Short mmCIF file of C-alpha atoms in Angstrom, two decimals:
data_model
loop_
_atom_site.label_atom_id
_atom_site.label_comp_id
_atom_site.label_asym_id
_atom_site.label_seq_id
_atom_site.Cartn_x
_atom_site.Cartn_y
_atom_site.Cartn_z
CA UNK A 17 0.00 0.00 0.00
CA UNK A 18 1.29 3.49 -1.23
CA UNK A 19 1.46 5.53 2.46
CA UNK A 20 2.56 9.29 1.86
CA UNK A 21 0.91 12.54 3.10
CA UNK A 22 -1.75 14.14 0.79
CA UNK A 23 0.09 16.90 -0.44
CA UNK A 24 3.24 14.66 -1.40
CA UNK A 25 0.79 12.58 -3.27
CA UNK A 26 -0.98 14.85 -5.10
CA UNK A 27 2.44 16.80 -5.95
CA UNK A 28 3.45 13.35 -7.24
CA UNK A 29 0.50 12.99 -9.49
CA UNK A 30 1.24 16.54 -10.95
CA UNK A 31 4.41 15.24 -11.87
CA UNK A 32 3.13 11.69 -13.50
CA UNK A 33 0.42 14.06 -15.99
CA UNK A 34 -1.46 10.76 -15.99
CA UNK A 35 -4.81 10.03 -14.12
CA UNK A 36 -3.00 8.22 -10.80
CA UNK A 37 -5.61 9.88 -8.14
CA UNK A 38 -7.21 6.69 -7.00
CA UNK A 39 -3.88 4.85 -6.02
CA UNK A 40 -3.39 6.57 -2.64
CA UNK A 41 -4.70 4.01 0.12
CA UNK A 42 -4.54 0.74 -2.49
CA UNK A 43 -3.02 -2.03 -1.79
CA UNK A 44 -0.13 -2.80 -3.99
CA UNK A 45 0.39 -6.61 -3.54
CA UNK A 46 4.23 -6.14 -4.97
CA UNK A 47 5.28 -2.71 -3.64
CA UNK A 48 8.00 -4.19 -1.14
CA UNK A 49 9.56 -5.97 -4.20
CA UNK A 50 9.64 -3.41 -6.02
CA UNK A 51 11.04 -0.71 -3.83
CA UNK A 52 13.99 -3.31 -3.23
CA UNK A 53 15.02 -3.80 -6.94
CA UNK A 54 14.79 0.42 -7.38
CA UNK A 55 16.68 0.88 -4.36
CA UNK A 56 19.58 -1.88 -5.04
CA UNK A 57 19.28 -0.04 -8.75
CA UNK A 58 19.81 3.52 -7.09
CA UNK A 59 22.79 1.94 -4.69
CA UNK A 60 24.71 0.50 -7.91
CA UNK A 61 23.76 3.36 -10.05
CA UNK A 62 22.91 1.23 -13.27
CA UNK A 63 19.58 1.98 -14.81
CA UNK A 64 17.75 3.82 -11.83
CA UNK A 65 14.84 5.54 -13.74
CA UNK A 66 11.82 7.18 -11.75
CA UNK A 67 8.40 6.23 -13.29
CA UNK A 68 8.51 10.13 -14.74
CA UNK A 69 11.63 9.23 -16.86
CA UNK A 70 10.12 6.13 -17.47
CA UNK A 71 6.97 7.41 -18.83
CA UNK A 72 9.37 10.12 -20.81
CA UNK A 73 10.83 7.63 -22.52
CA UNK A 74 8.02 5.63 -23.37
CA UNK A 75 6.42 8.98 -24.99
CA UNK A 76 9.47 9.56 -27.26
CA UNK A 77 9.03 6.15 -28.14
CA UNK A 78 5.39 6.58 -29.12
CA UNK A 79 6.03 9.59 -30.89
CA UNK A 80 9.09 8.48 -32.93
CA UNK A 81 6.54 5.78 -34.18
CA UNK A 82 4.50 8.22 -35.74
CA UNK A 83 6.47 9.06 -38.87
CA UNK A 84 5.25 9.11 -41.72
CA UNK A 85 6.70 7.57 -45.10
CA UNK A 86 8.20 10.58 -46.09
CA UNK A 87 10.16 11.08 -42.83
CA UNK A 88 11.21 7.25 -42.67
CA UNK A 89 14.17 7.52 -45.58
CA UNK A 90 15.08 10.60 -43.29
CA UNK A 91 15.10 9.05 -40.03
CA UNK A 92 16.91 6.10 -41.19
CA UNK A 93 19.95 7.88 -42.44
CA UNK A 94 19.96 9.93 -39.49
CA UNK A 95 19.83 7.05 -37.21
CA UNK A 96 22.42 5.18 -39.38
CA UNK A 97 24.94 7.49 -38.44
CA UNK A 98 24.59 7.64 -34.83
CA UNK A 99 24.44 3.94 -33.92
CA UNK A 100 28.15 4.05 -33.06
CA UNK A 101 27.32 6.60 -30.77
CA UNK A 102 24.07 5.03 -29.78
CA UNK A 103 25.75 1.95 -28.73
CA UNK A 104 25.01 1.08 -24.60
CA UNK A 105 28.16 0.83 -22.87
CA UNK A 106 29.19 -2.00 -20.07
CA UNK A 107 28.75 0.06 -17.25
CA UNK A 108 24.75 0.60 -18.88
CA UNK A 109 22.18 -1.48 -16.98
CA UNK A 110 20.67 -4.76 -18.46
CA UNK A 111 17.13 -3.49 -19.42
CA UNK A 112 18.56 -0.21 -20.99
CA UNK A 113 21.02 -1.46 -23.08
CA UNK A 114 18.20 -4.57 -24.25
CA UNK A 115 16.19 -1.74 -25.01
CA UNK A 116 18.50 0.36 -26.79
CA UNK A 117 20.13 -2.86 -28.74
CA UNK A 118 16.76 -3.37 -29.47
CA UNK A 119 16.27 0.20 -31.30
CA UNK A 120 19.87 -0.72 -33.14
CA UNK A 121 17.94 -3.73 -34.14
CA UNK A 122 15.23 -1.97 -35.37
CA UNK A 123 17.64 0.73 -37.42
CA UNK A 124 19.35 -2.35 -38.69
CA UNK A 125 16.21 -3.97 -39.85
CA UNK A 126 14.77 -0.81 -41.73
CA UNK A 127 18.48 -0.27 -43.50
CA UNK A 128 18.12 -3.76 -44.63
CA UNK A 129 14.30 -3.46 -45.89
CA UNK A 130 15.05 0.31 -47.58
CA UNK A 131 18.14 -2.01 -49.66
CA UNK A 132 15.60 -4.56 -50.26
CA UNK A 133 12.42 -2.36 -51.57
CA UNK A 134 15.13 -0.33 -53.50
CA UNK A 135 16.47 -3.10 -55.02
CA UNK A 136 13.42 -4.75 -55.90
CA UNK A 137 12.04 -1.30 -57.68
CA UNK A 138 15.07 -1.33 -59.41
CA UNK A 139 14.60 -5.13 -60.76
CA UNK A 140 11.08 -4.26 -61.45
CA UNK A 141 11.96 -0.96 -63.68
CA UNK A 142 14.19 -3.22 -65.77
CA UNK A 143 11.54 -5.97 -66.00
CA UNK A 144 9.12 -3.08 -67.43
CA UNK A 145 11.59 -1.97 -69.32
CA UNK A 146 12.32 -5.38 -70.93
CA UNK A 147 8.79 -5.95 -71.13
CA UNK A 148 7.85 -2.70 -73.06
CA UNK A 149 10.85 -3.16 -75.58
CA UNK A 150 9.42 -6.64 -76.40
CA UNK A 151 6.00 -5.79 -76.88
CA UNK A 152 7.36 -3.17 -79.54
CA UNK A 153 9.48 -5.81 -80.98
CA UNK A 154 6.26 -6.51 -83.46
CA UNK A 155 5.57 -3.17 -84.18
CA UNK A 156 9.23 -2.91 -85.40
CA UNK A 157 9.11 -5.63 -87.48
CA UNK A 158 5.81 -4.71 -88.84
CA UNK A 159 7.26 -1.57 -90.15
CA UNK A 160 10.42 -3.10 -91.92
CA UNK A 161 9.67 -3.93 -95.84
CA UNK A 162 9.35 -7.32 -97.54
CA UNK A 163 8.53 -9.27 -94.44
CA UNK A 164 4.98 -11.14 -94.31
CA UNK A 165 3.39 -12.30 -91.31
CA UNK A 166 5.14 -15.70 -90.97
CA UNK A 167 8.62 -13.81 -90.93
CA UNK A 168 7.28 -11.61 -88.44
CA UNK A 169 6.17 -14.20 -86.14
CA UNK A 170 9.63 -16.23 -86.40
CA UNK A 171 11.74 -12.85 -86.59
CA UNK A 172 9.75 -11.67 -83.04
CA UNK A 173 10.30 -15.06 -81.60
CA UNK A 174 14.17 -15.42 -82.57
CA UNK A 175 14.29 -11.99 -81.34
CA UNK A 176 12.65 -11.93 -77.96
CA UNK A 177 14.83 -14.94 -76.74
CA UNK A 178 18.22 -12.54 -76.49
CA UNK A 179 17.52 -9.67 -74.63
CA UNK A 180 20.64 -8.40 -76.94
CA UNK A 181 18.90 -8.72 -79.82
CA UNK A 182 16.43 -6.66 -78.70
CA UNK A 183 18.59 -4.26 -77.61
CA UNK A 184 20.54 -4.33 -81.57
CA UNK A 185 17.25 -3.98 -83.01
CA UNK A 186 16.48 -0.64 -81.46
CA UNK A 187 19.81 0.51 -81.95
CA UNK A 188 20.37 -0.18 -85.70
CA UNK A 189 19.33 1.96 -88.28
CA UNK A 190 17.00 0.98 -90.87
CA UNK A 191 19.10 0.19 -93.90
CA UNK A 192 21.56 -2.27 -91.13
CA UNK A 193 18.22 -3.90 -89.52
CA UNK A 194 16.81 -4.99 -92.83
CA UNK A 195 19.84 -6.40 -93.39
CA UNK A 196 20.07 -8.28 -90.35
CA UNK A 197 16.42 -9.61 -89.78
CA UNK A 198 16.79 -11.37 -93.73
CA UNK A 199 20.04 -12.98 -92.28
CA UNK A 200 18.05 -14.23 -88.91
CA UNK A 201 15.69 -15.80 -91.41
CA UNK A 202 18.27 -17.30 -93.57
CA UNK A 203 19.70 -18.99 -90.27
CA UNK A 204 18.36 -22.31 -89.38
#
């Protein structure tokens, strides 16, 4: 049970700026316990934090989760360059340096999935890109003179297999890609 005169309680809740007005006269089955670990914490010195610094930290927590998409590239490269600096030392308690580990985890993991996503939009502009080049591979052919549709279908199909040759037949002019589409039909 939390024992304290009325005016050091209520100063207390000022302090907290959280609703705590109906804990004064409750039991509080794990008090003793409690007060023993905080007070062997405060005797060592390694990670005493009041329930005010506790609730400070939990609100900076909160409210660095509340970025936005835009911010996140921003944070991340911010946060990439302090995680040297960031890192808990030996003389740190336990819990704090678990939870600040745990934010180098998290930094860690959101480098690792901003490589990923950029990596995978890059693959996927190329794919396009491939894509778009091959479905104007017939409209290339279609264009060229002397070619029926037969030549056109094995042309696109000799064609589309090498990505190079796709490439080459973007690349030549007209006079050089007549030239070379009649020798891809004259190969077996």
């Amino acid at each position: 049970m939390v024992l304290c005169d009325q005016d050091v309680f209520e100063g207390w809740v000022k302090g907290i700026k959280m609703p705590m007005h109906g804990l004064r006269l409750k039991p509080f089955p794990h008090f003793d316990d409690l007060s023993l670990v905080f007070g062997k914490d405060c005797a060592n010195g390694k990670g005493a934090m009041s329930a005010t610094d506790i609730l400070e930290e939990l609100d900076q927590g909160e409210a660095s989760n509340d970025i936005g998409v835009d911010d996140l590239e921003a944070e991340v490269d911010a946060s990439h360059t302090n995680i040297v600096a960031s890192t808990p030392s030996r003389m740190e308690c336990s819990s704090q340096s678990r939870r600040k580990r745990a934010k180098n985890d998290d930094t860690t993991s959101i480098n690792v999935m901003t490589r990923t996503c950029n990596a995978l939009e890059s693959l996927v502009g190329n794919f396009n890109q491939q894509t778009e080049r091959e479905n104007r591979v017939v409209g290339e052919l279609e264009k060229l003179p002397n070619l029926n549709r037969l030549d056109i279908l094995k042309l696109s199909q000799i064609i589309m297999n090498d990505s190079m040759k796709v490439k080459l037949l973007f690349n030549l002019d007209e006079d050089l890609k007549v030239e070379w589409v009649k020798q891809l039909l004259q190969t077996p």
